[in-house]
Amino acid sequence: MDKKDYNENEHLENNGTTEEHNASDNEIEGPLVEETSPVVEEVITSEPSVAAEIEESVPVMSKVGAAPAVVESSPKSNKGWMVASLILAAALIVVLIKPPFQKADGEAAVATVNGTNITKDQLYAKLVEAGGENTLKSMITTTIVEQEAKKANVPAVTDADINTEIEDLKTQFGGEAALNSALSQSGMTIDDLKKQMPIQVQLRKILEPQIKITDDEVKKYYEDNKATYDTVEQVRASHILVETQAEADAILKQLKDGADFAALAQEKSTDTGSKDNGGDLDFFNREAMDPSFGDAAFKLKVGETSGAVKSEYGFHIIKVTDRKEAHTSTFEEKKEEVRKTLITQKVSEMSATWLEETTTKAKITNTLTDPKDDAAATEAPAATEAPATE
């Protein structure tokens, strides 16, 4: 595809790398991105029936797009499992999960418009229509996982557990800026994600003890994917993108007079993918960038700022903030990372089957989907204690 076909704010070629991974496995989007790739896969992909219900009950982000750096750890990426960290995170709306309001209460007005009442029953019906069924299924799935975690004596989820999961996601997406960008495309923040994380931690802790990874498996995986763990020379830079030479020259004068680079990027830059982060583009290799941009950035020392650099997207002012030399990994350096990757993949593979089997065994009533003439559906709770798993 010709670079002219790309969005002006998407200049990066999909060749960037992170410290942990090879350039060939990256998909860099957002500032200077050349192609946009979906970075989220659905976690539940098992057979129809119960699995289909589970899949509907886990409204994950189908596409987040515009992430500054999306990294697959290897050809056998564990991206699917990392995406499972977003389980239950994109529900449309939380509805009141209980049988419809009693008649007297349900007819009470929650609003009036020129004397016309809008009742609680009407509100409830609209909430259910807007997303109540999927939200209830999500809550049922959450309840099942919580019950099974309790039976398995899974320790209470701690802040450290949450932070570990978040750091894993940052690595998987290629950095904090990339994850934030991905989340923002779904109307979420890191804080929103943290609120959804406990269920993910519980599911992982339930399944991990069932997984055994041998040293031979670790060694073979590393040898098969060794190149993905090597890194080329990289720099980390921030930039300010403007349309004209005159604008660039004016900004350079402000910087010379002591203005803050990040503040000017937030105020002046037309690159919407990086301006909110003070123009930060994270680490990238030379080939990942527009040639004129890459050449200029790699000539700078850490802390130096360029003059106006012209590209087909406008004029850039570039500031290099860090640098990493090329590095060839060793097995000893990467073996624990590889083991973690394999465990993560196994958990991802097991989660769909586990959820299907556990949901099938659970005694569940659902007043939104059960037959209307089923009297038990109006009396039983949404989800009852599930029998112990084997």
mmCIF file of C-alpha atoms in Angstrom:
data_model
loop_
_atom_site.group_PDB
_atom_site.id
_atom_site.type_symbol
_atom_site.label_atom_id
_atom_site.label_comp_id
_atom_site.label_asym_id
_atom_site.label_seq_id
_atom_site.Cartn_x
_atom_site.Cartn_y
_atom_site.Cartn_z
ATOM 1 C CA MET A 1 0.000 0.000 0.000
ATOM 2 C CA ASP A 2 1.317 3.442 -0.881
ATOM 3 C CA LYS A 3 2.077 5.592 2.144
ATOM 4 C CA LYS A 4 -0.082 8.320 0.651
ATOM 5 C CA ASP A 5 -3.107 6.159 1.292
ATOM 6 C CA TYR A 6 -2.569 6.234 5.031
ATOM 7 C CA ASN A 7 -4.164 8.542 7.519
ATOM 8 C CA GLU A 8 -2.004 11.586 8.245
ATOM 9 C CA ASN A 9 -1.854 10.724 11.919
ATOM 10 C CA GLU A 10 -0.789 7.150 11.281
ATOM 11 C CA HIS A 11 2.819 7.282 10.101
ATOM 12 C CA LEU A 12 4.505 4.286 11.746
ATOM 13 C CA GLU A 13 5.147 1.190 9.676
ATOM 14 C CA ASN A 14 4.188 -2.116 11.275
ATOM 15 C CA ASN A 15 7.819 -3.023 11.884
ATOM 16 C CA GLY A 16 8.423 -1.548 15.341
ATOM 17 C CA THR A 17 9.844 -3.518 18.225
ATOM 18 C CA THR A 18 9.803 -3.514 21.974
ATOM 19 C CA GLU A 19 12.532 -4.583 24.327
ATOM 20 C CA GLU A 20 11.160 -8.074 24.471
ATOM 21 C CA HIS A 21 10.206 -8.784 20.887
ATOM 22 C CA ASN A 22 11.354 -8.727 17.308
ATOM 23 C CA ALA A 23 10.203 -6.109 14.849
ATOM 24 C CA SER A 24 8.488 -8.643 12.648
ATOM 25 C CA ASP A 25 5.931 -9.365 15.338
ATOM 26 C CA ASN A 26 4.829 -5.816 16.049
ATOM 27 C CA GLU A 27 1.789 -3.964 14.866
ATOM 28 C CA ILE A 28 2.289 -0.303 15.632
ATOM 29 C CA GLU A 29 -0.649 1.982 15.301
ATOM 30 C CA GLY A 30 -1.562 5.513 16.238
ATOM 31 C CA PRO A 31 1.150 8.096 15.645
ATOM 32 C CA LEU A 32 2.864 7.519 12.340
ATOM 33 C CA VAL A 33 1.116 4.200 11.802
ATOM 34 C CA GLU A 34 0.872 2.795 8.304
ATOM 35 C CA GLU A 35 -1.770 0.145 8.899
ATOM 36 C CA THR A 36 -4.524 -0.385 11.408
ATOM 37 C CA SER A 37 -4.899 -3.888 12.805
ATOM 38 C CA PRO A 38 -7.436 -5.323 15.196
ATOM 39 C CA VAL A 39 -5.624 -6.059 18.425
ATOM 40 C CA VAL A 40 -8.285 -7.933 20.324
ATOM 41 C CA GLU A 41 -9.468 -11.479 19.797
ATOM 42 C CA GLU A 42 -12.514 -13.045 21.386
ATOM 43 C CA VAL A 43 -11.582 -15.366 24.203
ATOM 44 C CA ILE A 44 -14.437 -17.804 24.092
ATOM 45 C CA THR A 45 -14.437 -19.738 20.801
ATOM 46 C CA SER A 46 -15.744 -23.146 21.752
ATOM 47 C CA GLU A 47 -18.675 -25.071 20.291
ATOM 48 C CA PRO A 48 -22.240 -23.673 20.243
ATOM 49 C CA SER A 49 -24.797 -24.257 23.001
ATOM 50 C CA VAL A 50 -23.521 -23.278 26.418
ATOM 51 C CA ALA A 51 -20.271 -21.931 24.997
ATOM 52 C CA ALA A 52 -22.254 -19.649 22.716
ATOM 53 C CA GLU A 53 -24.066 -18.247 25.721
ATOM 54 C CA ILE A 54 -20.774 -17.785 27.512
ATOM 55 C CA GLU A 55 -19.344 -15.979 24.531
ATOM 56 C CA GLU A 56 -22.300 -13.628 24.488
ATOM 57 C CA SER A 57 -21.903 -13.145 28.225
ATOM 58 C CA VAL A 58 -18.321 -11.985 27.864
ATOM 59 C CA PRO A 59 -18.597 -8.780 25.839
ATOM 60 C CA VAL A 60 -14.919 -8.178 25.156
ATOM 61 C CA MET A 61 -13.607 -5.465 22.863
ATOM 62 C CA SER A 62 -13.715 -6.822 19.347
ATOM 63 C CA LYS A 63 -11.370 -4.176 18.056
ATOM 64 C CA VAL A 64 -9.578 -1.416 19.832
ATOM 65 C CA GLY A 65 -7.472 0.022 17.039
ATOM 66 C CA ALA A 66 -5.243 3.066 17.032
ATOM 67 C CA ALA A 67 -2.844 1.680 19.622
ATOM 68 C CA PRO A 68 0.639 3.167 19.401
ATOM 69 C CA ALA A 69 2.257 -0.251 19.665
ATOM 70 C CA VAL A 70 0.620 -3.642 19.626
ATOM 71 C CA VAL A 71 3.006 -6.509 20.118
ATOM 72 C CA GLU A 72 2.552 -10.187 19.557
ATOM 73 C CA SER A 73 4.975 -12.112 21.712
ATOM 74 C CA SER A 74 5.523 -14.821 19.119
ATOM 75 C CA PRO A 75 3.887 -16.632 16.192
ATOM 76 C CA LYS A 76 1.960 -18.491 18.867
ATOM 77 C CA SER A 77 0.899 -15.286 20.537
ATOM 78 C CA ASN A 78 -0.781 -15.254 23.910
ATOM 79 C CA LYS A 79 -2.679 -12.158 22.877
ATOM 80 C CA GLY A 80 -5.971 -13.996 23.204
ATOM 81 C CA TRP A 81 -5.398 -14.624 26.865
ATOM 82 C CA MET A 82 -4.280 -11.096 27.574
ATOM 83 C CA VAL A 83 -7.469 -9.951 25.957
ATOM 84 C CA ALA A 84 -9.284 -12.162 28.426
ATOM 85 C CA SER A 85 -8.182 -9.581 30.965
ATOM 86 C CA LEU A 86 -10.868 -7.383 29.455
ATOM 87 C CA ILE A 87 -13.535 -9.998 30.226
ATOM 88 C CA LEU A 88 -16.835 -8.391 31.183
ATOM 89 C CA ALA A 89 -15.322 -4.932 30.632
ATOM 90 C CA ALA A 90 -17.492 -3.666 27.788
ATOM 91 C CA ALA A 91 -21.032 -4.355 29.002
ATOM 92 C CA LEU A 92 -23.413 -1.775 27.608
ATOM 93 C CA ILE A 93 -25.273 -0.985 30.799
ATOM 94 C CA VAL A 94 -25.845 -2.444 34.246
ATOM 95 C CA VAL A 95 -29.487 -3.266 34.822
ATOM 96 C CA LEU A 96 -31.305 -4.233 37.959
ATOM 97 C CA ILE A 97 -31.003 -8.010 38.064
ATOM 98 C CA LYS A 98 -34.198 -9.051 39.770
ATOM 99 C CA PRO A 99 -37.737 -9.885 38.715
ATOM 100 C CA PRO A 100 -39.660 -6.879 37.319
ATOM 101 C CA PHE A 101 -40.919 -4.391 39.855
ATOM 102 C CA GLN A 102 -43.966 -5.295 41.868
ATOM 103 C CA LYS A 103 -47.019 -3.757 40.331
ATOM 104 C CA ALA A 104 -47.492 -0.887 42.728
ATOM 105 C CA ASP A 105 -43.834 0.006 42.784
ATOM 106 C CA GLY A 106 -43.376 -0.601 39.065
ATOM 107 C CA GLU A 107 -46.053 1.905 38.193
ATOM 108 C CA ALA A 108 -44.334 4.607 40.214
ATOM 109 C CA ALA A 109 -42.996 7.426 38.096
ATOM 110 C CA VAL A 110 -39.249 7.892 37.773
ATOM 111 C CA ALA A 111 -39.778 10.944 35.547
ATOM 112 C CA THR A 112 -42.586 13.073 34.158
ATOM 113 C CA VAL A 113 -42.725 14.904 30.839
ATOM 114 C CA ASN A 114 -45.422 17.541 30.546
ATOM 115 C CA GLY A 115 -47.519 15.560 32.964
ATOM 116 C CA THR A 116 -46.873 12.163 31.299
ATOM 117 C CA ASN A 117 -45.251 9.632 33.621
ATOM 118 C CA ILE A 118 -42.320 7.392 32.778
ATOM 119 C CA THR A 119 -42.649 4.456 35.159
ATOM 120 C CA LYS A 120 -40.117 2.152 36.748
ATOM 121 C CA ASP A 121 -41.484 -0.731 34.674
ATOM 122 C CA GLN A 122 -40.946 1.239 31.468
ATOM 123 C CA LEU A 123 -37.412 2.143 32.531
ATOM 124 C CA TYR A 124 -36.644 -1.463 33.431
ATOM 125 C CA ALA A 125 -37.932 -2.699 30.050
ATOM 126 C CA LYS A 126 -35.776 -0.200 28.184
ATOM 127 C CA LEU A 127 -32.688 -1.068 30.229
ATOM 128 C CA VAL A 128 -33.208 -4.741 29.475
ATOM 129 C CA GLU A 129 -33.704 -3.969 25.791
ATOM 130 C CA ALA A 130 -30.572 -1.812 25.710
ATOM 131 C CA GLY A 131 -28.278 -4.529 26.994
ATOM 132 C CA GLY A 132 -29.780 -6.242 29.971
ATOM 133 C CA GLU A 133 -29.665 -9.795 28.639
ATOM 134 C CA ASN A 134 -25.949 -9.754 27.845
ATOM 135 C CA THR A 135 -25.178 -7.912 31.053
ATOM 136 C CA LEU A 136 -27.056 -10.497 33.108
ATOM 137 C CA LYS A 137 -25.193 -13.306 31.352
ATOM 138 C CA SER A 138 -21.939 -11.514 32.179
ATOM 139 C CA MET A 139 -22.937 -11.307 35.817
ATOM 140 C CA ILE A 140 -23.867 -14.983 35.852
ATOM 141 C CA THR A 141 -20.455 -15.868 34.410
ATOM 142 C CA THR A 142 -18.775 -13.660 37.006
ATOM 143 C CA THR A 143 -20.716 -15.351 39.786
ATOM 144 C CA ILE A 144 -19.713 -18.806 38.544
ATOM 145 C CA VAL A 145 -16.030 -17.867 38.486
ATOM 146 C CA GLU A 146 -16.251 -16.347 41.970
ATOM 147 C CA GLN A 147 -17.961 -19.454 43.334
ATOM 148 C CA GLU A 148 -15.403 -21.792 41.791
ATOM 149 C CA ALA A 149 -12.536 -19.633 43.044
ATOM 150 C CA LYS A 150 -13.904 -19.945 46.563
ATOM 151 C CA LYS A 151 -14.197 -23.725 46.237
ATOM 152 C CA ALA A 152 -10.628 -23.931 44.954
ATOM 153 C CA ASN A 153 -9.420 -21.861 47.928
ATOM 154 C CA VAL A 154 -8.068 -19.211 45.586
ATOM 155 C CA PRO A 155 -6.598 -16.427 47.759
ATOM 156 C CA ALA A 156 -8.304 -13.085 47.751
ATOM 157 C CA VAL A 157 -7.290 -10.888 44.840
ATOM 158 C CA THR A 158 -4.801 -8.252 45.964
ATOM 159 C CA ASP A 159 -3.646 -4.948 44.536
ATOM 160 C CA ALA A 160 -0.377 -6.694 43.649
ATOM 161 C CA ASP A 161 -2.317 -9.253 41.581
ATOM 162 C CA ILE A 162 -4.108 -6.469 39.728
ATOM 163 C CA ASN A 163 -0.884 -4.569 39.079
ATOM 164 C CA THR A 164 0.800 -7.726 37.761
ATOM 165 C CA GLU A 165 -2.025 -8.275 35.295
ATOM 166 C CA ILE A 166 -1.882 -4.642 34.188
ATOM 167 C CA GLU A 167 1.887 -4.808 33.673
ATOM 168 C CA ASP A 168 1.460 -7.986 31.610
ATOM 169 C CA LEU A 169 -1.072 -6.178 29.445
ATOM 170 C CA LYS A 170 1.255 -3.219 28.995
ATOM 171 C CA THR A 171 3.965 -5.595 27.795
ATOM 172 C CA GLN A 172 1.547 -7.398 25.500
ATOM 173 C CA PHE A 173 0.246 -4.177 23.949
ATOM 174 C CA GLY A 174 3.707 -2.657 23.627
ATOM 175 C CA GLY A 175 3.712 -0.147 26.451
ATOM 176 C CA GLU A 176 1.477 1.902 28.709
ATOM 177 C CA ALA A 177 0.669 4.452 26.010
ATOM 178 C CA ALA A 178 -0.422 1.697 23.647
ATOM 179 C CA LEU A 179 -2.671 0.087 26.234
ATOM 180 C CA ASN A 180 -4.215 3.436 27.168
ATOM 181 C CA SER A 181 -4.870 4.169 23.512
ATOM 182 C CA ALA A 182 -6.447 0.759 23.017
ATOM 183 C CA LEU A 183 -8.664 1.220 26.042
ATOM 184 C CA SER A 184 -9.692 4.726 25.009
ATOM 185 C CA GLN A 185 -11.001 3.368 21.721
ATOM 186 C CA SER A 186 -13.499 1.372 23.787
ATOM 187 C CA GLY A 187 -14.307 4.268 26.087
ATOM 188 C CA MET A 188 -12.317 2.800 28.965
ATOM 189 C CA THR A 189 -9.441 3.855 31.197
ATOM 190 C CA ILE A 190 -6.862 1.907 33.195
ATOM 191 C CA ASP A 191 -9.017 2.476 36.289
ATOM 192 C CA ASP A 192 -12.024 0.952 34.500
ATOM 193 C CA LEU A 193 -9.896 -2.037 33.555
ATOM 194 C CA LYS A 194 -8.653 -2.497 37.112
ATOM 195 C CA LYS A 195 -12.227 -2.745 38.330
ATOM 196 C CA GLN A 196 -12.817 -5.649 35.924
ATOM 197 C CA MET A 197 -9.529 -7.401 36.662
ATOM 198 C CA PRO A 198 -10.373 -9.429 39.810
ATOM 199 C CA ILE A 199 -12.480 -11.920 37.848
ATOM 200 C CA GLN A 200 -9.610 -12.405 35.416
ATOM 201 C CA VAL A 201 -7.151 -13.045 38.240
ATOM 202 C CA GLN A 202 -9.509 -15.573 39.788
ATOM 203 C CA LEU A 203 -9.950 -17.461 36.525
ATOM 204 C CA ARG A 204 -6.203 -17.624 35.987
ATOM 205 C CA LYS A 205 -5.568 -18.832 39.551
ATOM 206 C CA ILE A 206 -8.186 -21.549 39.176
ATOM 207 C CA LEU A 207 -6.643 -22.934 35.991
ATOM 208 C CA GLU A 208 -2.900 -22.428 36.447
ATOM 209 C CA PRO A 209 -2.449 -25.226 39.036
ATOM 210 C CA GLN A 210 -3.752 -27.685 36.435
ATOM 211 C CA ILE A 211 -0.983 -26.786 33.968
ATOM 212 C CA LYS A 212 2.398 -28.468 33.774
ATOM 213 C CA ILE A 213 5.076 -27.108 31.446
ATOM 214 C CA THR A 214 8.260 -29.166 31.064
ATOM 215 C CA ASP A 215 11.770 -27.810 30.620
ATOM 216 C CA ASP A 216 11.899 -29.468 27.208
ATOM 217 C CA GLU A 217 8.790 -27.591 26.121
ATOM 218 C CA VAL A 218 10.308 -24.305 27.260
ATOM 219 C CA LYS A 219 13.555 -25.000 25.435
ATOM 220 C CA LYS A 220 11.812 -26.037 22.217
ATOM 221 C CA TYR A 221 9.556 -23.000 22.215
ATOM 222 C CA TYR A 222 12.525 -20.687 22.712
ATOM 223 C CA GLU A 223 14.510 -22.309 19.899
ATOM 224 C CA ASP A 224 11.502 -22.206 17.564
ATOM 225 C CA ASN A 225 10.887 -18.523 18.282
ATOM 226 C CA LYS A 226 14.336 -17.270 19.221
ATOM 227 C CA ALA A 227 14.349 -14.419 16.737
ATOM 228 C CA THR A 228 11.286 -12.906 18.359
ATOM 229 C CA TYR A 229 13.215 -12.373 21.580
ATOM 230 C CA ASP A 230 16.095 -10.480 19.947
ATOM 231 C CA THR A 231 15.943 -6.707 19.667
ATOM 232 C CA VAL A 232 17.402 -4.267 17.180
ATOM 233 C CA GLU A 233 18.637 -0.792 18.046
ATOM 234 C CA GLN A 234 15.783 1.410 19.208
ATOM 235 C CA VAL A 235 15.212 4.952 20.351
ATOM 236 C CA ARG A 236 12.396 6.463 22.297
ATOM 237 C CA ALA A 237 11.319 9.861 21.104
ATOM 238 C CA SER A 238 8.610 12.466 21.396
ATOM 239 C CA HIS A 239 7.545 14.695 18.547
ATOM 240 C CA ILE A 240 5.441 17.689 17.680
ATOM 241 C CA LEU A 241 3.790 17.540 14.262
ATOM 242 C CA VAL A 242 2.586 20.718 12.531
ATOM 243 C CA GLU A 243 1.570 21.563 8.991
ATOM 244 C CA THR A 244 3.986 24.339 8.031
ATOM 245 C CA GLN A 245 7.655 25.284 8.340
ATOM 246 C CA ALA A 246 6.609 28.580 9.926
ATOM 247 C CA GLU A 247 4.732 26.797 12.709
ATOM 248 C CA ALA A 248 7.705 24.516 13.327
ATOM 249 C CA ASP A 249 10.115 27.455 13.471
ATOM 250 C CA ALA A 250 7.881 29.262 15.968
ATOM 251 C CA ILE A 251 7.798 26.189 18.215
ATOM 252 C CA LEU A 252 11.574 25.770 17.972
ATOM 253 C CA LYS A 253 11.975 29.367 19.171
ATOM 254 C CA GLN A 254 9.687 28.677 22.125
ATOM 255 C CA LEU A 255 11.718 25.578 23.020
ATOM 256 C CA LYS A 256 14.955 27.574 22.784
ATOM 257 C CA ASP A 257 13.428 30.133 25.173
ATOM 258 C CA GLY A 258 12.756 27.364 27.723
ATOM 259 C CA ALA A 259 9.237 26.146 26.898
ATOM 260 C CA ASP A 260 8.333 22.601 27.950
ATOM 261 C CA PHE A 261 8.360 20.120 25.040
ATOM 262 C CA ALA A 262 5.508 17.948 26.357
ATOM 263 C CA ALA A 263 3.294 20.949 27.061
ATOM 264 C CA LEU A 264 3.848 22.305 23.550
ATOM 265 C CA ALA A 265 3.099 18.885 22.064
ATOM 266 C CA GLN A 266 -0.208 18.749 23.901
ATOM 267 C CA GLU A 267 -1.035 22.268 22.733
ATOM 268 C CA LYS A 268 0.323 22.358 19.199
ATOM 269 C CA SER A 269 0.775 18.876 17.742
ATOM 270 C CA THR A 270 -1.655 17.654 15.108
ATOM 271 C CA ASP A 271 -0.784 14.007 15.838
ATOM 272 C CA THR A 272 -3.818 13.014 17.897
ATOM 273 C CA GLY A 273 -2.293 9.646 18.642
ATOM 274 C CA SER A 274 0.587 11.064 20.677
ATOM 275 C CA LYS A 275 -0.184 14.648 21.657
ATOM 276 C CA ASP A 276 -2.045 13.736 24.847
ATOM 277 C CA ASN A 277 1.083 11.856 25.976
ATOM 278 C CA GLY A 278 3.268 14.890 25.394
ATOM 279 C CA GLY A 279 4.193 13.623 21.939
ATOM 280 C CA ASP A 280 5.707 10.387 23.271
ATOM 281 C CA LEU A 281 6.029 7.646 20.622
ATOM 282 C CA ASP A 282 7.597 5.014 22.917
ATOM 283 C CA PHE A 283 10.492 2.910 21.567
ATOM 284 C CA PHE A 284 10.784 2.209 17.847
ATOM 285 C CA ASN A 285 13.400 1.029 15.362
ATOM 286 C CA ARG A 286 14.587 3.045 12.386
ATOM 287 C CA GLU A 287 12.649 1.057 9.794
ATOM 288 C CA ALA A 288 9.387 1.527 11.675
ATOM 289 C CA MET A 289 9.276 5.204 10.832
ATOM 290 C CA ASP A 290 8.943 7.420 7.801
ATOM 291 C CA PRO A 291 12.538 7.484 6.394
ATOM 292 C CA SER A 292 13.145 11.177 7.019
ATOM 293 C CA PHE A 293 11.754 10.906 10.549
ATOM 294 C CA GLY A 294 13.710 7.743 11.370
ATOM 295 C CA ASP A 295 16.994 9.090 10.021
ATOM 296 C CA ALA A 296 16.649 12.306 12.019
ATOM 297 C CA ALA A 297 15.681 10.553 15.246
ATOM 298 C CA PHE A 298 18.551 8.065 15.157
ATOM 299 C CA LYS A 299 21.117 10.850 14.623
ATOM 300 C CA LEU A 300 20.124 12.510 17.905
ATOM 301 C CA LYS A 301 21.658 11.761 21.274
ATOM 302 C CA VAL A 302 19.451 11.219 24.308
ATOM 303 C CA GLY A 303 18.114 14.612 25.398
ATOM 304 C CA GLU A 304 18.725 16.319 22.046
ATOM 305 C CA THR A 305 16.004 17.995 19.979
ATOM 306 C CA SER A 306 15.974 18.187 16.198
ATOM 307 C CA GLY A 307 15.236 21.106 13.970
ATOM 308 C CA ALA A 308 12.196 21.015 11.696
ATOM 309 C CA VAL A 309 12.094 17.636 9.943
ATOM 310 C CA LYS A 310 9.929 17.501 6.832
ATOM 311 C CA SER A 311 7.984 14.384 5.891
ATOM 312 C CA GLU A 312 4.976 13.800 3.706
ATOM 313 C CA TYR A 313 2.837 14.306 6.820
ATOM 314 C CA GLY A 314 4.103 17.754 7.729
ATOM 315 C CA PHE A 315 6.933 19.114 9.837
ATOM 316 C CA HIS A 316 8.193 17.320 12.932
ATOM 317 C CA ILE A 317 10.223 18.495 15.886
ATOM 318 C CA ILE A 318 11.761 15.408 17.465
ATOM 319 C CA LYS A 319 13.209 14.922 20.942
ATOM 320 C CA VAL A 320 15.002 11.656 21.762
ATOM 321 C CA THR A 321 14.431 10.605 25.369
ATOM 322 C CA ASP A 322 16.026 7.136 25.543
ATOM 323 C CA ARG A 323 17.967 4.592 23.510
ATOM 324 C CA LYS A 324 18.441 0.808 23.495
ATOM 325 C CA GLU A 325 21.256 -0.965 21.753
ATOM 326 C CA ALA A 326 20.620 -4.086 19.665
ATOM 327 C CA HIS A 327 20.659 -7.253 21.761
ATOM 328 C CA THR A 328 20.695 -10.974 21.009
ATOM 329 C CA SER A 329 18.873 -12.876 23.708
ATOM 330 C CA THR A 330 20.004 -16.057 25.468
ATOM 331 C CA PHE A 331 17.906 -18.930 26.717
ATOM 332 C CA GLU A 332 18.860 -18.215 30.327
ATOM 333 C CA GLU A 333 17.622 -14.653 29.979
ATOM 334 C CA LYS A 334 14.313 -15.629 28.476
ATOM 335 C CA LYS A 335 13.405 -19.056 29.869
ATOM 336 C CA GLU A 336 11.106 -17.760 32.612
ATOM 337 C CA GLU A 337 9.408 -15.418 30.180
ATOM 338 C CA VAL A 338 8.911 -18.328 27.784
ATOM 339 C CA ARG A 339 7.512 -20.506 30.575
ATOM 340 C CA LYS A 340 5.058 -17.757 31.486
ATOM 341 C CA THR A 341 4.053 -17.423 27.845
ATOM 342 C CA LEU A 342 3.345 -21.152 27.587
ATOM 343 C CA ILE A 343 1.326 -21.152 30.797
ATOM 344 C CA THR A 344 -0.651 -18.182 29.555
ATOM 345 C CA GLN A 345 -1.398 -19.945 26.286
ATOM 346 C CA LYS A 346 -2.565 -23.055 28.136
ATOM 347 C CA VAL A 347 -4.841 -21.018 30.371
ATOM 348 C CA SER A 348 -6.290 -19.344 27.279
ATOM 349 C CA GLU A 349 -6.913 -22.718 25.643
ATOM 350 C CA MET A 350 -8.530 -24.153 28.769
ATOM 351 C CA SER A 351 -10.730 -21.201 29.692
ATOM 352 C CA ALA A 352 -13.434 -21.765 27.069
ATOM 353 C CA THR A 353 -13.868 -25.450 27.902
ATOM 354 C CA TRP A 354 -13.735 -24.797 31.626
ATOM 355 C CA LEU A 355 -16.393 -22.082 31.446
ATOM 356 C CA GLU A 356 -18.631 -24.241 29.265
ATOM 357 C CA GLU A 357 -18.376 -27.282 31.530
ATOM 358 C CA THR A 358 -18.786 -25.297 34.733
ATOM 359 C CA THR A 359 -21.747 -23.355 33.393
ATOM 360 C CA THR A 360 -23.406 -26.587 32.229
ATOM 361 C CA LYS A 361 -23.122 -28.035 35.753
ATOM 362 C CA ALA A 362 -24.361 -24.898 37.491
ATOM 363 C CA LYS A 363 -28.006 -24.490 38.516
ATOM 364 C CA ILE A 364 -28.950 -21.232 36.850
ATOM 365 C CA THR A 365 -32.253 -19.438 36.453
ATOM 366 C CA ASN A 366 -32.545 -16.366 34.290
ATOM 367 C CA THR A 367 -35.766 -14.397 34.426
ATOM 368 C CA LEU A 368 -34.902 -12.517 31.248
ATOM 369 C CA THR A 369 -34.489 -15.595 29.053
ATOM 370 C CA ASP A 370 -36.231 -18.498 30.832
ATOM 371 C CA PRO A 371 -39.764 -19.415 29.664
ATOM 372 C CA LYS A 372 -42.293 -17.009 31.100
ATOM 373 C CA ASP A 373 -44.466 -19.829 32.457
ATOM 374 C CA ASP A 374 -41.575 -21.300 34.470
ATOM 375 C CA ALA A 375 -42.636 -20.465 37.996
ATOM 376 C CA ALA A 376 -39.247 -21.372 39.409
ATOM 377 C CA ALA A 377 -37.627 -18.701 37.286
ATOM 378 C CA THR A 378 -39.415 -15.997 39.262
ATOM 379 C CA GLU A 379 -38.488 -17.495 42.611
ATOM 380 C CA ALA A 380 -34.865 -18.646 42.269
ATOM 381 C CA PRO A 381 -31.875 -16.270 42.308
ATOM 382 C CA ALA A 382 -30.019 -15.481 39.101
ATOM 383 C CA ALA A 383 -27.227 -17.909 39.908
ATOM 384 C CA THR A 384 -26.982 -20.504 42.661
ATOM 385 C CA GLU A 385 -24.047 -22.357 44.068
ATOM 386 C CA ALA A 386 -22.429 -24.417 41.332
ATOM 387 C CA PRO A 387 -21.312 -27.971 42.085
ATOM 388 C CA ALA A 388 -17.627 -28.437 42.635
ATOM 389 C CA THR A 389 -15.493 -28.995 39.572
ATOM 390 C CA GLU A 390 -13.304 -32.014 39.287
#
